[in-house]
């Protein structure tokens, strides 16, 4: 049993609230601190979450309501459409999923994580 009872998480994007959820599951009360006065709700484009990331989201309970599109291969191109790289799926693992960043953020930063969300201010 850990003697740590509280934690401060710096950064209120996706990783901060997800980390706070994981800490709470471990019995540690976490407060998320963010430099901006408002949240990132509604911001960002698409992102791909690999199988290990999907498993981590499941562990912290954020997988319910997550609407991603399975993807078996990703090709990255530059602004002119020239191929820069390609990422294949991982053998023996479920496919990665592409989703809207805003949707994932909303699930990670919903109640109860939002209850511990503290925007940083110049005075505090």
Short mmCIF file of C-alpha atoms in Angstrom, two decimals, residues 7-116:
data_model
loop_
_atom_site.label_atom_id
_atom_site.label_comp_id
_atom_site.label_asym_id
_atom_site.label_seq_id
_atom_site.Cartn_x
_atom_site.Cartn_y
_atom_site.Cartn_z
CA UNK A 7 -0.94 14.10 -6.59
CA UNK A 8 -0.75 17.15 -8.81
CA UNK A 9 -1.04 16.48 -12.55
CA UNK A 10 0.30 19.24 -14.78
CA UNK A 11 -1.49 19.61 -18.10
CA UNK A 12 -5.18 19.39 -18.83
CA UNK A 13 -5.09 18.01 -22.37
CA UNK A 14 -5.89 14.33 -22.86
CA UNK A 15 -3.01 12.84 -20.88
CA UNK A 16 -3.57 14.92 -17.74
CA UNK A 17 -7.17 13.87 -17.04
CA UNK A 18 -6.40 10.28 -18.11
CA UNK A 19 -3.50 10.22 -15.64
CA UNK A 20 -5.77 11.61 -12.92
CA UNK A 21 -8.25 8.80 -13.60
CA UNK A 22 -5.49 6.19 -13.31
CA UNK A 23 -4.23 7.71 -10.06
CA UNK A 24 -7.75 7.72 -8.62
CA UNK A 25 -8.13 4.03 -9.47
CA UNK A 26 -4.94 3.50 -7.45
CA UNK A 27 -6.46 5.35 -4.48
CA UNK A 28 -4.58 8.62 -5.01
CA UNK A 29 -6.60 11.84 -5.20
CA UNK A 30 -5.33 13.82 -8.19
CA UNK A 31 -5.83 17.44 -9.16
CA UNK A 32 -5.22 18.47 -12.78
CA UNK A 33 -3.59 21.87 -13.25
CA UNK A 34 -3.79 23.64 -16.61
CA UNK A 35 -2.09 26.85 -17.77
CA UNK A 36 -5.06 27.98 -19.84
CA UNK A 37 -8.21 29.37 -18.24
CA UNK A 38 -10.46 27.32 -20.51
CA UNK A 39 -10.42 23.66 -21.44
CA UNK A 40 -9.48 22.14 -24.80
CA UNK A 41 -13.03 20.94 -25.41
CA UNK A 42 -13.85 21.05 -29.11
CA UNK A 43 -10.25 21.61 -30.24
CA UNK A 44 -8.08 19.46 -32.47
CA UNK A 45 -8.37 17.16 -35.45
CA UNK A 46 -8.12 13.42 -35.77
CA UNK A 47 -5.63 11.19 -34.01
CA UNK A 48 -4.75 7.53 -34.04
CA UNK A 49 -4.64 5.53 -30.81
CA UNK A 50 -2.54 2.36 -30.88
CA UNK A 51 -3.67 -0.89 -29.21
CA UNK A 52 -1.66 -0.20 -26.03
CA UNK A 53 -3.29 3.23 -25.74
CA UNK A 54 -6.73 1.68 -26.23
CA UNK A 55 -5.94 -0.79 -23.44
CA UNK A 56 -4.87 2.05 -21.14
CA UNK A 57 -8.12 3.89 -21.86
CA UNK A 58 -10.03 0.73 -20.99
CA UNK A 59 -8.17 0.40 -17.67
CA UNK A 60 -9.17 3.93 -16.62
CA UNK A 61 -12.75 3.45 -17.83
CA UNK A 62 -12.69 5.82 -20.78
CA UNK A 63 -13.43 3.18 -23.42
CA UNK A 64 -17.23 3.38 -22.96
CA UNK A 65 -18.70 5.74 -25.53
CA UNK A 66 -15.45 5.96 -27.47
CA UNK A 67 -16.29 5.95 -31.17
CA UNK A 68 -13.15 5.23 -33.14
CA UNK A 69 -12.71 3.86 -36.64
CA UNK A 70 -10.46 0.77 -36.78
CA UNK A 71 -7.44 1.34 -39.00
CA UNK A 72 -5.02 -1.33 -40.17
CA UNK A 73 -2.57 0.95 -41.97
CA UNK A 74 -1.71 4.65 -41.97
CA UNK A 75 0.07 6.51 -44.75
CA UNK A 76 1.51 9.95 -43.97
CA UNK A 77 1.93 12.48 -46.78
CA UNK A 78 3.18 16.03 -47.00
CA UNK A 79 1.13 19.01 -48.16
CA UNK A 80 1.70 18.05 -51.80
CA UNK A 81 0.52 14.47 -51.33
CA UNK A 82 4.02 12.93 -51.42
CA UNK A 83 4.34 9.84 -49.25
CA UNK A 84 6.49 10.43 -46.17
CA UNK A 85 5.92 7.17 -44.34
CA UNK A 86 3.62 4.26 -43.76
CA UNK A 87 2.66 2.49 -40.54
CA UNK A 88 1.22 -0.99 -40.72
CA UNK A 89 -0.89 -2.61 -38.03
CA UNK A 90 0.79 -4.66 -35.34
CA UNK A 91 0.68 -8.42 -35.91
CA UNK A 92 -1.42 -10.25 -33.35
CA UNK A 93 -2.96 -7.10 -31.88
CA UNK A 94 -6.28 -5.40 -32.55
CA UNK A 95 -6.17 -2.51 -35.00
CA UNK A 96 -5.39 1.03 -33.94
CA UNK A 97 -8.34 3.40 -33.98
CA UNK A 98 -8.69 6.84 -35.50
CA UNK A 99 -10.94 9.24 -33.63
CA UNK A 100 -11.65 12.90 -33.14
CA UNK A 101 -9.36 14.38 -30.51
CA UNK A 102 -12.26 16.42 -29.12
CA UNK A 103 -14.30 13.25 -28.52
CA UNK A 104 -11.46 11.56 -26.64
CA UNK A 105 -10.77 14.73 -24.66
CA UNK A 106 -14.43 15.03 -23.70
CA UNK A 107 -14.45 11.47 -22.31
CA UNK A 108 -11.19 11.94 -20.39
CA UNK A 109 -12.16 15.32 -18.97
CA UNK A 110 -15.78 14.52 -18.10
CA UNK A 111 -17.03 14.14 -14.54
CA UNK A 112 -15.45 13.15 -12.14
CA UNK A 113 -12.08 14.29 -13.57
CA UNK A 114 -13.48 17.76 -14.26
CA UNK A 115 -14.25 18.10 -10.55
CA UNK A 116 -10.51 18.22 -9.89
#
